[in-house]
Structures are given as C-alpha cells and as structure tokens.
Short mmCIF file of C-alpha atoms in Angstrom, two decimals:
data_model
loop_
_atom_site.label_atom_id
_atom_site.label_comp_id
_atom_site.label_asym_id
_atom_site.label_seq_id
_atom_site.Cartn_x
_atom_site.Cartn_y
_atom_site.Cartn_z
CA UNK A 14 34.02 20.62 5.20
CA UNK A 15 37.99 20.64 5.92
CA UNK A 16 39.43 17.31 7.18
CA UNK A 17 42.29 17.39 9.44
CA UNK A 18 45.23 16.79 7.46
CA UNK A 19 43.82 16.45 4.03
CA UNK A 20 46.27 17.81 1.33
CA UNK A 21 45.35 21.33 -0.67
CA UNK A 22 46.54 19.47 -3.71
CA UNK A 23 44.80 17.04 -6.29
CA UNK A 24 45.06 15.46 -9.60
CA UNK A 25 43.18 17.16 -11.39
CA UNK A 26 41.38 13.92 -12.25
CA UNK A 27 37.58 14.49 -12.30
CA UNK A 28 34.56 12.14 -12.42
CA UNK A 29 32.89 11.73 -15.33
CA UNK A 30 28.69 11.40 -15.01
CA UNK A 31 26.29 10.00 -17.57
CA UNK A 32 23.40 12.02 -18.35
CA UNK A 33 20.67 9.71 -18.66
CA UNK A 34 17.85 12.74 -19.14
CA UNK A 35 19.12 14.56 -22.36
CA UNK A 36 16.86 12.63 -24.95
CA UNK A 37 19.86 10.65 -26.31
CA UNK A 38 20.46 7.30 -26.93
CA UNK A 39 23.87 6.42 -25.06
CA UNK A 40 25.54 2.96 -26.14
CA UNK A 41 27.64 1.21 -23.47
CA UNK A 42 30.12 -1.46 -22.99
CA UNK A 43 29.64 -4.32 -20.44
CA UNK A 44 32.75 -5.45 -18.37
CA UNK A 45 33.30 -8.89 -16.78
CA UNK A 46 37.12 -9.58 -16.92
CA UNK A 47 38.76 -7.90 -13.71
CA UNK A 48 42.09 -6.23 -15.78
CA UNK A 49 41.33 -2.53 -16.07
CA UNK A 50 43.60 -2.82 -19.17
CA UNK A 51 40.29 -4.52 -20.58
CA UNK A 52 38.67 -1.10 -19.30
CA UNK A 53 41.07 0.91 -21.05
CA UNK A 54 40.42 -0.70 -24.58
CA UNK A 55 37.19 -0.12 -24.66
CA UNK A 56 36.97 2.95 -23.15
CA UNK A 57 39.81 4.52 -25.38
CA UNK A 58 37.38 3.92 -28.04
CA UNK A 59 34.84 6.44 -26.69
CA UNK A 60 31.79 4.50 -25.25
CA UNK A 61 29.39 6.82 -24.13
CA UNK A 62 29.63 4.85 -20.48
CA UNK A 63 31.19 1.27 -19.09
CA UNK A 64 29.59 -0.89 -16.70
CA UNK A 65 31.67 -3.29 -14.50
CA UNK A 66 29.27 -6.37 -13.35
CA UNK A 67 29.70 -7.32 -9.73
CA UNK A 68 27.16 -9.27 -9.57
CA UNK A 69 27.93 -11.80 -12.03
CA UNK A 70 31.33 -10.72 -13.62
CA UNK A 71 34.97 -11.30 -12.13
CA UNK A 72 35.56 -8.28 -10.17
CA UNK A 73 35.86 -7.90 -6.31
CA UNK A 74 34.16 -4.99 -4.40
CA UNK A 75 37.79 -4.27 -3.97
CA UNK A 76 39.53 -4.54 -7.37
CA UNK A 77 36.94 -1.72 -8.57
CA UNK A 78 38.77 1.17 -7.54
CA UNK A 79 41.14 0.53 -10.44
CA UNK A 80 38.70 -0.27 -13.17
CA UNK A 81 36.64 3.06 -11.98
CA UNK A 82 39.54 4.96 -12.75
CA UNK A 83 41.01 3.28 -15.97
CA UNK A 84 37.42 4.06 -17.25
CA UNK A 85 37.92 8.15 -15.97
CA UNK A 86 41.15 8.53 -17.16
CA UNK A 87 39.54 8.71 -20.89
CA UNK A 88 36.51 10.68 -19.25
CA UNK A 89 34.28 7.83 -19.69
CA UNK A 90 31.98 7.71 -16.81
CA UNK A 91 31.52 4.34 -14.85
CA UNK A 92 28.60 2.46 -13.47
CA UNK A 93 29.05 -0.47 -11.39
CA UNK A 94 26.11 -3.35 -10.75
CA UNK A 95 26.35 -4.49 -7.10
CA UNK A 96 26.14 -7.96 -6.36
CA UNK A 97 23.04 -7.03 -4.29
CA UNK A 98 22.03 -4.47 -1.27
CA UNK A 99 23.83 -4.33 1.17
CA UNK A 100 24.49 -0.78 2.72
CA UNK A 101 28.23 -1.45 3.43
CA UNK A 102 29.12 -2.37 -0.24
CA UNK A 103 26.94 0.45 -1.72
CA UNK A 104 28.83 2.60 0.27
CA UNK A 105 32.57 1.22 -0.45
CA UNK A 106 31.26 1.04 -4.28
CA UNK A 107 30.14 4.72 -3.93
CA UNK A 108 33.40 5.98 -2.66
CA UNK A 109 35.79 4.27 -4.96
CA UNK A 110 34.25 6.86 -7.45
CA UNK A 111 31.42 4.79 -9.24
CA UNK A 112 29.51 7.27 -11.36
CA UNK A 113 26.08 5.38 -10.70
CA UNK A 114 25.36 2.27 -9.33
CA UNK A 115 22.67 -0.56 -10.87
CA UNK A 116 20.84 -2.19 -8.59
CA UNK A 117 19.69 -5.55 -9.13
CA UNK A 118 16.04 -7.61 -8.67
CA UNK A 119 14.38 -4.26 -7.19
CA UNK A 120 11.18 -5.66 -6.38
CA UNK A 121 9.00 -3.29 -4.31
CA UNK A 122 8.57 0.51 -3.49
CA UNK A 123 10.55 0.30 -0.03
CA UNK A 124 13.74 -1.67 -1.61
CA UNK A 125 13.57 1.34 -3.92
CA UNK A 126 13.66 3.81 -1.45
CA UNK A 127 16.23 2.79 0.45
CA UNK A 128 18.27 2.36 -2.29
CA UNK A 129 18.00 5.73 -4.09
CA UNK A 130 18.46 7.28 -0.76
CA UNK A 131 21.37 5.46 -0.01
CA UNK A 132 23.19 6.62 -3.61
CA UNK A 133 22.50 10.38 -2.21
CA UNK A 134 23.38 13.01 0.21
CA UNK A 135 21.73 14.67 2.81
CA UNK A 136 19.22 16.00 2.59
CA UNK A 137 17.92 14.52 -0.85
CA UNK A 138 19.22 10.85 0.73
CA UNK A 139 21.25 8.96 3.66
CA UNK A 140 24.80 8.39 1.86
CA UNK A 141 27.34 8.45 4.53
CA UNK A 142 30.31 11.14 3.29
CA UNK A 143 33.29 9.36 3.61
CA UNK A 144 36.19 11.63 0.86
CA UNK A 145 39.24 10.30 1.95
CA UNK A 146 39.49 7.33 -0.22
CA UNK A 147 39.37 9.24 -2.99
CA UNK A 148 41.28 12.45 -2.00
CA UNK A 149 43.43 13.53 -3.25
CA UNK A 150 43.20 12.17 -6.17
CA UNK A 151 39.83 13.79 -6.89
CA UNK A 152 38.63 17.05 -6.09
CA UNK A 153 36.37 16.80 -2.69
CA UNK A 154 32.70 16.21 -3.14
CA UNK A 155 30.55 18.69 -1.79
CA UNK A 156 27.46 16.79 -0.38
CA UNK A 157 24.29 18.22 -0.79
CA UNK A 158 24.58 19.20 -4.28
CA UNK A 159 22.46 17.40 -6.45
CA UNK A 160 24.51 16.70 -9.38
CA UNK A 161 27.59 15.37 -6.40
CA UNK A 162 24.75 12.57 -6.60
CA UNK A 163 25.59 9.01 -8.07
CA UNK A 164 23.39 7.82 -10.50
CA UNK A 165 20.79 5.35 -9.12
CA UNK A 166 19.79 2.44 -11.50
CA UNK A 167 17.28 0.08 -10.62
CA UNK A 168 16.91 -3.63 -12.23
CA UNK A 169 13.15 -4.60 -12.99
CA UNK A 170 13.75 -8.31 -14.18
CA UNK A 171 11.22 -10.45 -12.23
CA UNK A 172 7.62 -10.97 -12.37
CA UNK A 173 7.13 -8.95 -8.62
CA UNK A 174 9.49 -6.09 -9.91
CA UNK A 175 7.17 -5.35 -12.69
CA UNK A 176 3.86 -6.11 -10.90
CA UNK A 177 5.01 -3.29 -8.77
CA UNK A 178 6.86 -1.30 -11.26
CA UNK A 179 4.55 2.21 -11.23
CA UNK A 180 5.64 2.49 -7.17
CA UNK A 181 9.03 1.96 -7.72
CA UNK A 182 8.85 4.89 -10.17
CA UNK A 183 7.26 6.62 -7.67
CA UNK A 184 10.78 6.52 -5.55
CA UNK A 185 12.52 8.58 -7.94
CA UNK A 186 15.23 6.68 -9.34
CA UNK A 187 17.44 8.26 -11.57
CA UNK A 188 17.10 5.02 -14.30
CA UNK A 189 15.40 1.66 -14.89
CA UNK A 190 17.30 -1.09 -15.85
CA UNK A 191 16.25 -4.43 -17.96
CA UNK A 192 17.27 -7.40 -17.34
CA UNK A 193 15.41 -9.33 -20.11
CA UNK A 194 16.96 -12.80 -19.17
CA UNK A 195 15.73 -13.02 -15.86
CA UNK A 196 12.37 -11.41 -16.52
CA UNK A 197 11.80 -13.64 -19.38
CA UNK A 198 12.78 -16.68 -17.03
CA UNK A 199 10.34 -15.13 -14.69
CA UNK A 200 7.65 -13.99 -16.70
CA UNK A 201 7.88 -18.35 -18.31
CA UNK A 202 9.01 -17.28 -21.85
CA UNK A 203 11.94 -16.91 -23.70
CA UNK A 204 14.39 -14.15 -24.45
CA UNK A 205 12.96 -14.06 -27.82
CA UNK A 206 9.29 -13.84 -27.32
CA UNK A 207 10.18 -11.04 -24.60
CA UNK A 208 12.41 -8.76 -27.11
CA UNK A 209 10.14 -9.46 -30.33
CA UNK A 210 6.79 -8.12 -28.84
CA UNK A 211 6.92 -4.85 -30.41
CA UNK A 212 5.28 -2.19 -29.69
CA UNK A 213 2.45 -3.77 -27.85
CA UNK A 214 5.05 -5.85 -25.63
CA UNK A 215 6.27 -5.95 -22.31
CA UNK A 216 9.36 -4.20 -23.11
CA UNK A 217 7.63 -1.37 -25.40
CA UNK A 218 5.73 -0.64 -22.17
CA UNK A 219 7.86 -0.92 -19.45
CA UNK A 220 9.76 1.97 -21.16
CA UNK A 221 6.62 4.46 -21.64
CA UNK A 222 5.32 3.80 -18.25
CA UNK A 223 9.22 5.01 -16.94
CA UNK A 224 9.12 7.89 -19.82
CA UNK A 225 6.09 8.49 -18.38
CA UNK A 226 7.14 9.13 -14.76
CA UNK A 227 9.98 11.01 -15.85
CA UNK A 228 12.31 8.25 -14.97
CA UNK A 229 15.06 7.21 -18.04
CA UNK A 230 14.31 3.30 -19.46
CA UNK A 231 17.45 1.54 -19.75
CA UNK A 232 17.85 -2.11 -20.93
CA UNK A 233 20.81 -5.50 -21.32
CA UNK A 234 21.91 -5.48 -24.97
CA UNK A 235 24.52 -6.91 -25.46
CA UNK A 236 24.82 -6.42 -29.20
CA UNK A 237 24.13 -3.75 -31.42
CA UNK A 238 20.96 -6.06 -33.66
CA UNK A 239 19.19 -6.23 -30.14
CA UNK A 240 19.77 -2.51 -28.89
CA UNK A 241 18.46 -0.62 -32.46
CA UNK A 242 15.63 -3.04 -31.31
CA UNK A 243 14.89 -1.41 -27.66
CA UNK A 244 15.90 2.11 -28.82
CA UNK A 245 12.94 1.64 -31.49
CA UNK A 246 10.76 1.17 -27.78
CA UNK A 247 12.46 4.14 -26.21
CA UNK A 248 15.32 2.63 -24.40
CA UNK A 249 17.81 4.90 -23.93
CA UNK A 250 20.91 3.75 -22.21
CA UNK A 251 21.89 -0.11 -23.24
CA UNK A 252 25.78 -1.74 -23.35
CA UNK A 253 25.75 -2.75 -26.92
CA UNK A 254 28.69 -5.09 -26.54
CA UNK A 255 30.69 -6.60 -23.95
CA UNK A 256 33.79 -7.63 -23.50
CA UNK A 257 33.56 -11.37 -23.33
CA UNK A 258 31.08 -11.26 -26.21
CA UNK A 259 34.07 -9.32 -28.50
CA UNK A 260 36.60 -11.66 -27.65
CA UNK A 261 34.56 -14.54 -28.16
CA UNK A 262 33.33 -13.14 -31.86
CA UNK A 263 36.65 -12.21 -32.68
CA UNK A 264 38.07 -15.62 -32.02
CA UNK A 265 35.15 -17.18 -33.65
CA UNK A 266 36.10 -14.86 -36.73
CA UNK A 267 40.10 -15.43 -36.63
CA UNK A 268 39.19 -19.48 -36.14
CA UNK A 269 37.20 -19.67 -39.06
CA UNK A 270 39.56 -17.66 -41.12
CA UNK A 271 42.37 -19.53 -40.24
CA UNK A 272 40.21 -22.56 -41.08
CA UNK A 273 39.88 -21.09 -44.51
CA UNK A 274 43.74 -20.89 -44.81
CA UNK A 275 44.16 -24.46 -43.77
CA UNK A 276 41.38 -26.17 -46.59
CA UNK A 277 43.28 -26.07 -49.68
CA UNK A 278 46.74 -27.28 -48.19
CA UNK A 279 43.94 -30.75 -47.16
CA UNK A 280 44.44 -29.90 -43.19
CA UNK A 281 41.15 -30.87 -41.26
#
C-alpha cells in the first residue's frame, strides 16, 4: 500500500517481537521511570523483553515513542501496559512501535474481544493502519500478516476476571497476564497466601487452564525468589526485576555498606 510521498528509504531499524509460544521461560524487566536512558541500561544487558507501565508508572502515552525505541535499538522487544481501554490510546500505543500491549482488569469475554481485535489487522482484527508515524524509520508494516500482529496481553487480577477466565481464553489472546496484588486484594487474601499455594493454588491453575487453551500464562514478579516460584507453575513470561526495585536495593546495599565504614571511626 504506497502512501503519497512516503520516502523509499529507512533505517534499517526493525521491531523486535517476543515469542511467548516457544516453551521458554523469558525473564523481563519492569520500567516506571520515564528516561529511556533507564531503558537502555537494562536493556543493554540482554533482557529477554521490557515492559514500560502506563498504567501506574511515570510515562505519558506520548513520551513512549522514545522508550519503545531505546528498548529496539539493542533488539529487545517492548511491551507497553495501557493505563486502560480506550481505542484511541491502543491505537497511538500501537503505532509508536509497541511490540505487544498488556491490558489491564480484563474482566469478561466481550472486553476480550474487543481488545485482541483491536491489537490486529484486518481481517484477523479491527486495528486501524496508520504507518506514518513510524516511517521511515521502520520498514512499513504489511497488514494482514499475522506475525505484523502486536502481541495481545490480557490482565486477570480480580475476582470477575477469573470467574470468567475459560471465556476470555476463548477470545484468543496471545498471553495472560497476573497481577497477583490486585487479585489477592480481590480474592480477600494476601500476596503471600496467593503465591505460596502450590500446586493446588490459584496461581498453579490459572496457568494450566491458559496452557490448556493454548494461550501463554504470564505473571508480576518482580524479583527473581518469586518468578523461579511461578515458572515451577508454568509461568512463562514474568519481569524479574524492575527498575525502581534495583535502585532501591542497590541504595539499600551502598547505605548499609557505607554504614559499615562509618562504625569503627564512632559515627552514628
């Protein structure tokens, strides 16, 4: 599809896309801070994929651009979670370059839909093609091919989400994504009774009913104690750190060290 006056040049700069179904276990980082140079430290050290939280993290719908592509540049592929879902975000999320997209509080069968149809082309979904905000930087999408598709991610984290879990599989998301914090608020317990059930626990099967459907069981981590945890359930895709959980351990770490330095000269 040739638009009028689009340049026969690009970058070379290509999208990067996490493959949820290959039967491996992919560790991710979790950004908050809005600096892509954040996004370039942790991708430079080879994270399998980076999510940038818009729901509950710094950035703007419009500072993403940038962290999308600090995350490509080291062909790390990006997923952004949407503050929530509405059409005209999705799509300005879609075409600053996100690799996939995480939904959050999907809580019944038509949410689902309309969601996983909105992350797709015609005729597999209803994404509106829109390529010149990313051209030409990036070579032009050509809709209709499946894997041209953004990956669709859908949050079960509330009591209604998981009542109705089994028809939102039915949809044919790509992934389903924990929240354990907000289920266990919903579901009246804590974060630890949630994540130490085991194998006959929520968690354990939330991910073989999605294994089961053929749909890829992703969970919040956080930390790396916590993710060995959920990969033992089948989890597959997880952030196992963040960045305002490393900064705050590493000051914790270089605080009490230079505690330790203080002591024997008798400073308190």
């Amino acid at each position: 599809m040739k638009i009028y006056g689009e340049s026969n040049r690009s970058s070379g700069l290509h999208t990067p896309l996490l493959t949820l179904d290959d039967g491996r276990i992919h560790p991710g980082a979790w950004v908050s801070f809005r600096d892509p140079a954040v996004i370039d430290i942790l991708a430079a050290e080879s994270f399998d994929w980076v999510c940038i939280d818009g729901q509950h993290g710094g950035p703007e719908v419009s500072e993403l651009q940038p962290l999308i592509e600090a995350a490509h540049v080291f062909s790390v592929p990006s997923i952004v979670r949407v503050p929530g879902h509405d059409m005209g975000t999705i799509g300005r999320v879609l075409d600053a370059g996100a690799g996939g997209i995480i939904f959050p509080t999907v809580e019944d069968a038509a949410t689902a839909t309309s969601l996983t149809a909105a992350c797709r082309f015609p005729p597999r979904g209803k994404r509106s093609y829109g390529p010149t905000r990313r051209s030409p930087r990036y070579a032009k999408q050509i809709p209709g091919r499946p894997q041209e598709d953004t990956l669709c991610i859908l949050m079960i984290e509330t009591v209604d989400g998981l009542a109705n879990l089994d028809k939102i599989l039915a949809t044919g998301p790509d992934g389903i994504f924990v929240g354990p914090y907000d289920l266990a608020l919903s579901l009246g317990t804590t974060l630890e009774k949630l994540t130490s059930g085991g194998e006959d626990g929520i968690l354990a099967d939330i991910a073989r009913r999605c294994t089961a459907a053929g749909v890829v069981p992703g969970i919040y981590a956080g930390e790396l104690g916590l993710a060995e945890k959920m990969a033992d359930l089948g989890y597959r895709f997880m952030p196992t750190a963040s960045d305002t959980g490393l900064l705050a351990v590493a000051a914790r770490t270089a605080v009490a060290a230079a505690t330790r330095l203080a002591d024997p000269l008798g400073v308190s």
